[in-house]
Coordinates of C-alpha atoms and ligand atoms in Angstrom, one line a residue:
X1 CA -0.1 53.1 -8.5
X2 CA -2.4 52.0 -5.8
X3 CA -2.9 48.4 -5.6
X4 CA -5.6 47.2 -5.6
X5 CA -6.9 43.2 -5.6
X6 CA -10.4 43.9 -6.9
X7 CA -9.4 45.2 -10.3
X8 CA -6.0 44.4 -10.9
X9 CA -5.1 41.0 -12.4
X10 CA -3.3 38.5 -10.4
X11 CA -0.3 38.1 -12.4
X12 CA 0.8 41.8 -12.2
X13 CA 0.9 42.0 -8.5
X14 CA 4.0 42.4 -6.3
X15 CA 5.4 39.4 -4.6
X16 CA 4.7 37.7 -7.9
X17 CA 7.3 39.9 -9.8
X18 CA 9.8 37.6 -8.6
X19 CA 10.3 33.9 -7.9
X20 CA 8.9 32.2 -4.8
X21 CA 11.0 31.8 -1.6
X22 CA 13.3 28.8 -1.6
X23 CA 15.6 29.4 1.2
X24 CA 15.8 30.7 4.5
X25 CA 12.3 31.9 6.4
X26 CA 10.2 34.1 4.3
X27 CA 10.6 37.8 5.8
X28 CA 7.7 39.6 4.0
X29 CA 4.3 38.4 4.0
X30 CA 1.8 38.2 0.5
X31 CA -1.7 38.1 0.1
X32 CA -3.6 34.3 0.2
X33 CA -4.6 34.5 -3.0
X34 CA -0.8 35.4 -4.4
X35 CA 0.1 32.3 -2.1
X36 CA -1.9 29.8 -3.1
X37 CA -0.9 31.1 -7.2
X38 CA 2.3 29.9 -6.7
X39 CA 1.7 26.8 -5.1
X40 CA -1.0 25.6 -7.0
X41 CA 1.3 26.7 -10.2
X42 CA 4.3 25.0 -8.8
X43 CA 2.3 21.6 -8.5
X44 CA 1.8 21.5 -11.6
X45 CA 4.9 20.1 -12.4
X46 CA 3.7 16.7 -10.2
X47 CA 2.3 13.6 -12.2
X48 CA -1.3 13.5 -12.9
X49 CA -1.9 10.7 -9.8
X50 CA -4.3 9.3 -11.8
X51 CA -2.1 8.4 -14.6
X52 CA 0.1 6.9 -11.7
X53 CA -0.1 3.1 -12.1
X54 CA 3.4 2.8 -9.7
X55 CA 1.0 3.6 -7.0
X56 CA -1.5 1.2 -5.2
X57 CA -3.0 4.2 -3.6
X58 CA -6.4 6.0 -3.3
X59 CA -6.4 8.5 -6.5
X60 CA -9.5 8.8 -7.1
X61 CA -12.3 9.7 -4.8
X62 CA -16.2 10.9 -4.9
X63 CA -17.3 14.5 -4.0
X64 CA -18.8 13.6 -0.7
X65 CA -16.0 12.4 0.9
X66 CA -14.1 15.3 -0.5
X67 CA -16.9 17.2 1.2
X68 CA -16.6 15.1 4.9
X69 CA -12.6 15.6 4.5
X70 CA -13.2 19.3 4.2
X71 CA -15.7 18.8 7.1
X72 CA -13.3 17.1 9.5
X73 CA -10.2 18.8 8.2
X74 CA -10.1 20.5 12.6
X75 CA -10.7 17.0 13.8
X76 CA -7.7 15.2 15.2
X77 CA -8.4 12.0 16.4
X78 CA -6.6 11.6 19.4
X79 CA -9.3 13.8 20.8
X80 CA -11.5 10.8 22.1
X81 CA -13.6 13.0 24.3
X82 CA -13.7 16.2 22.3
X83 CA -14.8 13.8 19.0
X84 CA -16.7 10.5 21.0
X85 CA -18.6 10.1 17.5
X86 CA -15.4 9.9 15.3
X87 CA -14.1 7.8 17.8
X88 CA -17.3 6.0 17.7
X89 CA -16.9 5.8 14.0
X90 CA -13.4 4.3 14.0
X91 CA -15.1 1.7 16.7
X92 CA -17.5 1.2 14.1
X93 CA -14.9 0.8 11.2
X94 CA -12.7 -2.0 13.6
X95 CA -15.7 -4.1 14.1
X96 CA -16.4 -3.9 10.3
X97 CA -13.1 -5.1 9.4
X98 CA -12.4 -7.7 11.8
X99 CA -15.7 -8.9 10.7
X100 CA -14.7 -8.7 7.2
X101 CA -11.4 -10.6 8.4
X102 CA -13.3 -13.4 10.2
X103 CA -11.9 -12.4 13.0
X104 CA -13.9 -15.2 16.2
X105 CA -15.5 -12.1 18.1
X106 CA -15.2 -8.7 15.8
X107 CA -17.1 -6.8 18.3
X108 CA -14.6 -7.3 21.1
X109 CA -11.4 -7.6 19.5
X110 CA -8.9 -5.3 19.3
X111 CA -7.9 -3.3 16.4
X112 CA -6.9 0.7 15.3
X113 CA -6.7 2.9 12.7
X114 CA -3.6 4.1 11.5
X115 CA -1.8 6.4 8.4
X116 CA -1.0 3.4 6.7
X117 CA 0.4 -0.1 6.4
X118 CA 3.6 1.0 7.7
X119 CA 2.5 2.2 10.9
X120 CA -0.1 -0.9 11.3
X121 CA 2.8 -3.7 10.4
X122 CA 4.8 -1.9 13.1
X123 CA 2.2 -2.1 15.6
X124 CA 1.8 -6.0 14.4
X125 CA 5.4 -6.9 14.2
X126 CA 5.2 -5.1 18.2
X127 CA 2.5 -7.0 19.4
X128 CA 4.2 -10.0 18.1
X129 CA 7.8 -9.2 20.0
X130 CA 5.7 -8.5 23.3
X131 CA 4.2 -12.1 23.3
X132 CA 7.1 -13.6 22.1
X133 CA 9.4 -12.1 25.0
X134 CA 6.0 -13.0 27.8
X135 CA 6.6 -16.7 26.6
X136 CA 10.0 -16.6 27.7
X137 CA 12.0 -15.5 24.3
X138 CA 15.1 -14.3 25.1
X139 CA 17.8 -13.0 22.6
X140 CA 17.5 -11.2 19.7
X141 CA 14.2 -11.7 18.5
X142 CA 13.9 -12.8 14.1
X143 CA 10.6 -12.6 12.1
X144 CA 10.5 -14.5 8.6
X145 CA 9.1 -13.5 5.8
X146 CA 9.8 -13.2 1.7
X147 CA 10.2 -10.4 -0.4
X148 CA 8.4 -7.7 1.3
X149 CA 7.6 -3.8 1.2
X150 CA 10.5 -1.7 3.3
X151 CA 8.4 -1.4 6.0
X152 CA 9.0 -4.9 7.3
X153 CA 13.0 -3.6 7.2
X154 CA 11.4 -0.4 8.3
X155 CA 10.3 -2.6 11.2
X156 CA 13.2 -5.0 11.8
X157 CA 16.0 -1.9 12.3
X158 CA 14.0 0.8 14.3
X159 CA 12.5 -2.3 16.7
X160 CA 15.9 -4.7 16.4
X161 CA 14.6 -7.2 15.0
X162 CA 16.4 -9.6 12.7
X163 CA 14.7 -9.9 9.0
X164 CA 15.1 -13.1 7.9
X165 CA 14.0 -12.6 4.2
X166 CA 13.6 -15.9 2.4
X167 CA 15.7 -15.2 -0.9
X168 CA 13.7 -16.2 -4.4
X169 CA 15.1 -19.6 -5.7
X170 CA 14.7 -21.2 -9.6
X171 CA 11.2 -19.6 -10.8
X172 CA 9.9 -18.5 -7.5
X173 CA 8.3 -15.5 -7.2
X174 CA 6.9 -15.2 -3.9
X175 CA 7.8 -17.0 -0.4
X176 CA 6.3 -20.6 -0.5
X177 CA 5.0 -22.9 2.0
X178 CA 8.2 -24.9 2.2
X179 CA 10.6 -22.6 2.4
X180 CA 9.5 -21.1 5.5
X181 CA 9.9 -23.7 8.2
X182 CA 13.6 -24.1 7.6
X183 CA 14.1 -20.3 8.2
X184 CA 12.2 -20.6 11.9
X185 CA 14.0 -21.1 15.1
X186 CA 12.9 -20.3 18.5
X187 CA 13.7 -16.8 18.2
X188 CA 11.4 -16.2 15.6
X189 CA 8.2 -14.0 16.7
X190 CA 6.1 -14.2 13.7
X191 CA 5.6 -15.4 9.6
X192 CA 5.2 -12.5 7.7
X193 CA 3.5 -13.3 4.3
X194 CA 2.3 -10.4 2.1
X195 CA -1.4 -10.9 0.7
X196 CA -0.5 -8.7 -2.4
X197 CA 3.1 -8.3 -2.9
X198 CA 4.5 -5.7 -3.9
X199 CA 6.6 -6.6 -6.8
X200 CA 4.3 -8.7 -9.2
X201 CA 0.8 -8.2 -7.0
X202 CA 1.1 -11.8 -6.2
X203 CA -0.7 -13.4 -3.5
X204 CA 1.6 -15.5 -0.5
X205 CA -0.1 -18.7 0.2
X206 CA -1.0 -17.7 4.0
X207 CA -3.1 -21.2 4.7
X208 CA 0.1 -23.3 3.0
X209 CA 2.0 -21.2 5.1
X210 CA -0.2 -22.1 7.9
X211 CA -0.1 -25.1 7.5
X212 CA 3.8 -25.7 6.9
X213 CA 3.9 -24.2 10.7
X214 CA 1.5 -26.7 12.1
X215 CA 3.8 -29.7 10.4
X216 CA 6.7 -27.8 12.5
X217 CA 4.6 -27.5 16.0
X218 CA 4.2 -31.0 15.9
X219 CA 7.5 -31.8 15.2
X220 CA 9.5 -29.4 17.3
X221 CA 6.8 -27.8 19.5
X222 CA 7.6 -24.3 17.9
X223 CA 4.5 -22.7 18.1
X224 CA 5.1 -19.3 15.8
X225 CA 2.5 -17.2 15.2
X226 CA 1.5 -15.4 11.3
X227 CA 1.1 -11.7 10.9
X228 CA -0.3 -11.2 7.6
X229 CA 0.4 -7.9 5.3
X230 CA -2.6 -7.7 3.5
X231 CA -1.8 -3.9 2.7
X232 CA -3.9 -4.1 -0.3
X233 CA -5.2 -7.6 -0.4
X234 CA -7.1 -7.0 2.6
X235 CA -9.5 -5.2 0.8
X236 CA -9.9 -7.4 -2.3
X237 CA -9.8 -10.8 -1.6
X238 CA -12.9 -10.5 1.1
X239 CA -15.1 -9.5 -2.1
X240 CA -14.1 -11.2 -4.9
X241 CA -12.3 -14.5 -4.2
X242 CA -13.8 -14.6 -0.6
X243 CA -13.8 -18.5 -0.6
X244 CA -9.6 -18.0 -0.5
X245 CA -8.6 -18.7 3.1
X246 CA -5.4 -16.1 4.2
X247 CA -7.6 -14.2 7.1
X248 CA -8.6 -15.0 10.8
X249 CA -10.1 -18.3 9.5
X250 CA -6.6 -19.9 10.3
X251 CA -5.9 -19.8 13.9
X252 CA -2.8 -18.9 14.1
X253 CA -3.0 -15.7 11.9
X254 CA -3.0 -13.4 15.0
X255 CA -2.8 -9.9 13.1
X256 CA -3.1 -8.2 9.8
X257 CA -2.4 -5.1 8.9
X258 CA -4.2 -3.2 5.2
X259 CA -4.0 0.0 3.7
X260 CA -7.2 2.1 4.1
X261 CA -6.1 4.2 1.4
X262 CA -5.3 1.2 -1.0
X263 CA -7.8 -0.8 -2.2
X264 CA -10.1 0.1 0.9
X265 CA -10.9 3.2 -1.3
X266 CA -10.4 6.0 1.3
X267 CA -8.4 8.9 0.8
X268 CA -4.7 9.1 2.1
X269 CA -3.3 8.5 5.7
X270 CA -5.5 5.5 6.4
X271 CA -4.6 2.0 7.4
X272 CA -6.1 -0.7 9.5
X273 CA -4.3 -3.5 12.0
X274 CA -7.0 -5.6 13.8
X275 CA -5.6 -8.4 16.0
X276 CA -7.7 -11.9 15.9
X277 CA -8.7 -11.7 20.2
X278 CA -7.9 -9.3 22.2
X279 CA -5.7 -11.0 24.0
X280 CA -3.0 -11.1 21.1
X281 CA -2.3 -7.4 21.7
X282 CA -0.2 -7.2 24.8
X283 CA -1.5 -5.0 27.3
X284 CA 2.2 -3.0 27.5
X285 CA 1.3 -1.6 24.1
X286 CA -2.1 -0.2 25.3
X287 CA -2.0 3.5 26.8
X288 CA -6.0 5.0 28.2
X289 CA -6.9 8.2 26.7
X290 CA -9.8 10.1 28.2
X291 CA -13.1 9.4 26.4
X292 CA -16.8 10.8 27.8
X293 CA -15.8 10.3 31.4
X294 CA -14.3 6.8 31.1
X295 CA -11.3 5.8 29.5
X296 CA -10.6 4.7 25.8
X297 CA -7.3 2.1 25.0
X298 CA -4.7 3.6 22.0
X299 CA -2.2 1.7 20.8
X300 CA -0.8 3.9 17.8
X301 CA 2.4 5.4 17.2
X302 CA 1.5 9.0 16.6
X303 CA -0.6 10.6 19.1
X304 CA -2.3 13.4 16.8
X305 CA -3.7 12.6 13.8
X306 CA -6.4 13.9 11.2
X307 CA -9.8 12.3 11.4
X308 CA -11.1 12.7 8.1
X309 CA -9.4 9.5 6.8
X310 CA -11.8 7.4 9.3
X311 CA -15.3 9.4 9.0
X312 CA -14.6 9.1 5.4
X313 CA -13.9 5.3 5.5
X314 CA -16.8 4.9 7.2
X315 CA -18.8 6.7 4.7
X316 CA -17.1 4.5 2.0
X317 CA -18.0 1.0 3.8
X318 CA -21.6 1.8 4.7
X319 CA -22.2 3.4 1.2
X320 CA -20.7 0.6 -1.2
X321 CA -21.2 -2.1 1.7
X322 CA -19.9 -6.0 0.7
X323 CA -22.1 -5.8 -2.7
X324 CA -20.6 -1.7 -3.7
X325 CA -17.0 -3.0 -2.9
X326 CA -17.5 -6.6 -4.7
X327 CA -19.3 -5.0 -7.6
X328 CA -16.4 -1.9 -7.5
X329 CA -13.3 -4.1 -7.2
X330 CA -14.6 -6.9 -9.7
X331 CA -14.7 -3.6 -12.4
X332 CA -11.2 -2.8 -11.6
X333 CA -10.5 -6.4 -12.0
X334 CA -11.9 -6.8 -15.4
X335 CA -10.0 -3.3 -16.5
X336 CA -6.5 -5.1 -15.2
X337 CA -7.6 -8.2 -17.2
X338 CA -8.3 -5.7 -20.5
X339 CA -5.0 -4.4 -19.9
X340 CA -3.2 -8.0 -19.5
X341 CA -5.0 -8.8 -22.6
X342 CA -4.1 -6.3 -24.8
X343 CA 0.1 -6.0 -23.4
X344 CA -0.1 -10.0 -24.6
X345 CA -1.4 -9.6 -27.6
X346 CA 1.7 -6.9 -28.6
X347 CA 4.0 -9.6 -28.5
X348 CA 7.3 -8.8 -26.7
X349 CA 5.4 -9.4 -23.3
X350 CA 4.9 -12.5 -21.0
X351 CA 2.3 -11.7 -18.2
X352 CA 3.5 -12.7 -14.5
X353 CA 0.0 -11.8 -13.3
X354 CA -2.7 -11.0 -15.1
X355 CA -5.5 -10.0 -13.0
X356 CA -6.7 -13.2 -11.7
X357 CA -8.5 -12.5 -8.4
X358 CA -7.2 -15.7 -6.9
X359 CA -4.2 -14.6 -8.2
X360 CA -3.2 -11.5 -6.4
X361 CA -4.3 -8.1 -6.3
X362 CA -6.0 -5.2 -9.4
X363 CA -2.2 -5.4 -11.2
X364 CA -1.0 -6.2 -14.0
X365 CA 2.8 -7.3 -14.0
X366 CA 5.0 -8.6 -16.9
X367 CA 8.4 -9.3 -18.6
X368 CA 9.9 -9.3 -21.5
X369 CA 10.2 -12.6 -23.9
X370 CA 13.2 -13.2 -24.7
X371 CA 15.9 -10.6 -25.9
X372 CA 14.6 -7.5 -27.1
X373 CA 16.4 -4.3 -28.3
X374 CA 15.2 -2.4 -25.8
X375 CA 14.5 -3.4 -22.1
X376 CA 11.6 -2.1 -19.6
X377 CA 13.3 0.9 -18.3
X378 CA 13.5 2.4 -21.7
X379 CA 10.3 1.5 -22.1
X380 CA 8.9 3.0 -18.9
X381 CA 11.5 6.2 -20.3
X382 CA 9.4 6.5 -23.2
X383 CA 5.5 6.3 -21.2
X384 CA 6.8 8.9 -18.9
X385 CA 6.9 11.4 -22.0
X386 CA 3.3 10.9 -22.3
X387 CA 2.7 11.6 -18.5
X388 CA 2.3 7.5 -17.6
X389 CA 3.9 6.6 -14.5
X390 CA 4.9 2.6 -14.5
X391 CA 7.4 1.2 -12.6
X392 CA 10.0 -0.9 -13.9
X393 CA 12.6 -2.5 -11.4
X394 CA 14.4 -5.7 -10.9
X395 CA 13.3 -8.9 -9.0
X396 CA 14.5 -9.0 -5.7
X397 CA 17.4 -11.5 -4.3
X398 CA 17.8 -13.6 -5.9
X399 CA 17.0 -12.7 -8.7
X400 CA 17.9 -9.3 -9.1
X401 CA 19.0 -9.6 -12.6
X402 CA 15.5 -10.2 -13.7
X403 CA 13.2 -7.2 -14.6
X404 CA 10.1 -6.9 -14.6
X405 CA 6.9 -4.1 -15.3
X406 CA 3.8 -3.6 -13.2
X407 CA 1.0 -1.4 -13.4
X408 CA -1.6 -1.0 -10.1
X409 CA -5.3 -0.8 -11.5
X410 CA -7.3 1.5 -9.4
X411 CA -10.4 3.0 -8.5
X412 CA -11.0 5.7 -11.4
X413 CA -9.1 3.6 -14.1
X414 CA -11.3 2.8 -16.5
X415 CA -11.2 0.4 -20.2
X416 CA -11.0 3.9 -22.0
X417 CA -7.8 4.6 -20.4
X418 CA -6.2 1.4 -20.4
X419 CA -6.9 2.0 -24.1
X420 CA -4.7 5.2 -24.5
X421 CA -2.2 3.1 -22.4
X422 CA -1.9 0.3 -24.5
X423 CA -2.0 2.9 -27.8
X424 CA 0.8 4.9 -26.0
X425 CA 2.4 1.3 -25.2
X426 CA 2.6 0.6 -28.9
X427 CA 4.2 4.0 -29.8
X428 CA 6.6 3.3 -27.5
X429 CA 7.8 0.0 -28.5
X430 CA 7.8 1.8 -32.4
X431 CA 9.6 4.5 -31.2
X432 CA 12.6 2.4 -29.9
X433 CA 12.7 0.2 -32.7
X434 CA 13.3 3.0 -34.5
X435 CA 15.7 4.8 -32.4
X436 CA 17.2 1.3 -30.4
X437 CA 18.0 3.0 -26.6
X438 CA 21.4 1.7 -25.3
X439 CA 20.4 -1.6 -23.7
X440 CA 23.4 -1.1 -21.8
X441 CA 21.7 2.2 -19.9
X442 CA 21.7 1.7 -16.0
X443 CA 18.4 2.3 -14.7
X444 CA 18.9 5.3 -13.3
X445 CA 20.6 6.8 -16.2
X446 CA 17.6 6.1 -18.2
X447 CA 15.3 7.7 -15.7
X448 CA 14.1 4.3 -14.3
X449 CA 12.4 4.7 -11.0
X450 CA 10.5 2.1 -8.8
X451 CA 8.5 2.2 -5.7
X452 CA 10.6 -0.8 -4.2
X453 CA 12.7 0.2 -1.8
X454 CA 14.4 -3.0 -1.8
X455 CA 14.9 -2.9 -5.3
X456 CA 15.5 0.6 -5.5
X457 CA 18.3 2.4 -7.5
X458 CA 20.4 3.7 -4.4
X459 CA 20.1 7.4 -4.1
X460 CA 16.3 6.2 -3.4
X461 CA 17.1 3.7 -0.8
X462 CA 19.7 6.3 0.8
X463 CA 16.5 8.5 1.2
X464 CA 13.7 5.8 1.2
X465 CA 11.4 7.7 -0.8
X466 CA 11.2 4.0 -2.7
X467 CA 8.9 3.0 0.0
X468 CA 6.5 1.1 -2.4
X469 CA 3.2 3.5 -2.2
Ligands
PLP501 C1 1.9 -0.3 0.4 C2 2.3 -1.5 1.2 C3 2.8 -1.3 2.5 C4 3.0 0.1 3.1 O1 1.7 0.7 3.3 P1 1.4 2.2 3.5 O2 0.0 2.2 3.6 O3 1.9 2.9 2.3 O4 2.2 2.6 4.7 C5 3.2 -2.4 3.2 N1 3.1 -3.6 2.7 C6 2.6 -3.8 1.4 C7 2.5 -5.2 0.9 C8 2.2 -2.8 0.6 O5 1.8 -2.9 -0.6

């Protein structure tokens, strides 16, 4: 029988009479519309992002910057003189952040776009090994910091530089102002708190941390500068506990680094690393591209690169502006406080945060009180049935043999939801005291799974697809 796509019906066409290519190189070719059948079919076998909370990233976003994504889908960004008005735009975006940072002079600073956090805290952790070798450092270069995302180890083995991670001692749960000074040396290029971490969604105390490196300057004469990872504070703090000082208001924060695509609300591949003068990025890390007849400075580490993730951050800061994103993020706050509220009311759970603002970042993490039959990975076992993605993992060193839950809030996450959570919550915890789980279930037999790469069960370190999202 002739074929024929007008009439006949997808499902009884060749190439779709058997299963998809797996293997080696496709030899046939199939129609577009048989293609994109089985892919879009396959994906249906992912999580529903939105119903996600392991992930701090950008789920949810509005139809026009679905349309400008679509729009700028040919754009590659590299292309300074082909594109000057998306390079104009990422310009644009720089001065807005390092504005938002309180950075001394936002118009002339330096700063870039990037995919991410990862590829800004390299670019950070860079600049700081260039000044620190100008100023004589010789050695092997350390950077201190506490528990952080892989990317700082990310950092510290493709750049050899030693991590000198500040273990958690007695009911610690981030790095504190005093431990940091006794971990500093003159090899040390930076202080790397995280503004948001990402095991409980704490906040580091940057301006303690600050200041516990001006008590060791005058002391020693150790002058060490701060980098701070404010992957997803970075986009919080600014609107809703603004009078909290972690940014460019403390002189010697000379870089910080925040996901785009976090709670900066544009879609994936964007992040942002803005230096505090220009004269903190070292001119070896600057290459010239070609852009309207002059010249334009890169610093990045990929050299093509969509352009849709910074036309449409654009869009986003000039539509919501400081009174969208501090009305916006003050919503999600409230839903991560809803959510707090309601897990402490069931009972077996003791908050770690709860959603404070001048806390730490739209999450939600907890523990369990006291012994239970059941522990979190059971619990996060029983969510998944009902399509919930939460993380449960342990602490890190040293307290590894501490677990604990956390859920990201995020644009798109609304009361409603965090009710069918909390309902689906409930069921859960009936369901295994009915049916008591093995307490004695390794994580990873009971499905466990966490975005903590540090904490991560170890076929997910071996291929670092824990890198926390
Ligand atoms: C997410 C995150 C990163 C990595 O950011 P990407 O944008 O995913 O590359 C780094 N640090 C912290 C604290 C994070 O939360």
């Amino acid at each position: 029988m002739a074929f024929n796509p007008e009439s006949d019906d997808i499902f009884a066409m060749p190439a779709l009479d058997r299963t998809a290519p797996k293997g080696g190189f496709p030899a046939p070719e199939i129609l577009p519309d048989i293609a994109y059948e089985i892919v879009h079919d396959e994906l249906m076998l992912d999580g529903v992002s939105r119903m996600n909370l392991a992930t701090f990233c950008t789920t949810w976003v509005d139809d026009k910057a679905r349309r400008l994504m679509a729009e700028s889908l040919d754009k590659n960004i590299v292309d300074k003189d082909e594109y000057p008005q998306t390079a104009e735009l990422e310009r644009r975006c720089v001065r807005m952040v390092a504005d938002l940072w309180h950075a001394p002079d936002p118009a002339r600073t330096h700063g870039t776009s990037t995919t991410g956090s990862s590829e800004a805290a390299m670019l950070g952790g860079l600049a700081a090994k260039f000044r620190w070798r100008k100023r004589g450092g010789t050695g092997t270069p350390n950077f201190v910091c506490g528990p952080v995302q892989v990317c700082w180890e990310k950092f510290a083995r493709y750049f050899d530089v030693e991590i000198r991670q500040i273990p958690l001692r007695g009911d610690r749960l981030t790095m504190r102002p005093d431990d940091v000074v006794a971990h500093c040396d003159e090899h040390t290029i930076m202080v790397v708190p995280t503004f948001g971490q990402t095991f409980t969604g704490l906040f580091e105390d940057v301006a303690g941390m600050s200041k516990a490196l001006d008590q060791l300057q005058s002391v020693s004469g150790l002058d060490i500068p701060i980098h701070v990872d404010a992957a997803s504070g970075g986009f919080l703090a600014p609107f809703t506990a603004p009078d909290l000082i972690w940014d460019f208001r403390l002189p010697r924060v000379k870089s910080i680094n925040a996901s785009g695509h976090k709670t900066g609300l544009a879609p994936l591949g964007s992040g942002w690393a803005i230096w505090r003068e220009a004269a903190d990025l070292p001119g070896e890390l600057i290459f010239n591209v070609d852009y309207l007849g002059g010249s334009r400075p890169t610093f990045n580490l990929n050299f093509s690169r969509p352009g849709g993730q910074v036309i449409t951050q654009y869009y986003d800061f000039i539509r919501l502006g400081r009174t969208g994103y501090t009305r916006l993020q003050s919503a999600i706050y409230h839903v991560a406080q809803y959510l707090a509220e309601g897990l402490t009311r069931l009972g077996p759970f003791e908050m770690i945060h709860g959603g404070n603002p001048h806390h730490g970042i739209t999450a939600v993490s907890w523990r369990l009180r006291g012994d239970q039959d059941f522990n979190l990975y059971d619990l996060s076992d029983r969510l998944r049935t009902r399509g919930w993605l939460i993380a449960a993992y342990p602490l890190p060193a040293d307290r590894q043999n501490e677990t604990i839950m956390r859920a990201v809030i995020r644009h798109g996450f609304t009361h409603d939801m965090a009710d069918l959570l909390l309902a689906d919550i409930v069921r859960g915890l009936e369901q295994l005291a009915k049916h008591p789980v093995s307490t004695s279930l390794t994580r990873a037999e009971a499905g466990g799974f966490t975005h903590n790469a540090t904490a991560a069960v170890p076929t997910e370190k071996a291929t670092a697809v824990g890198a926390k999202s």
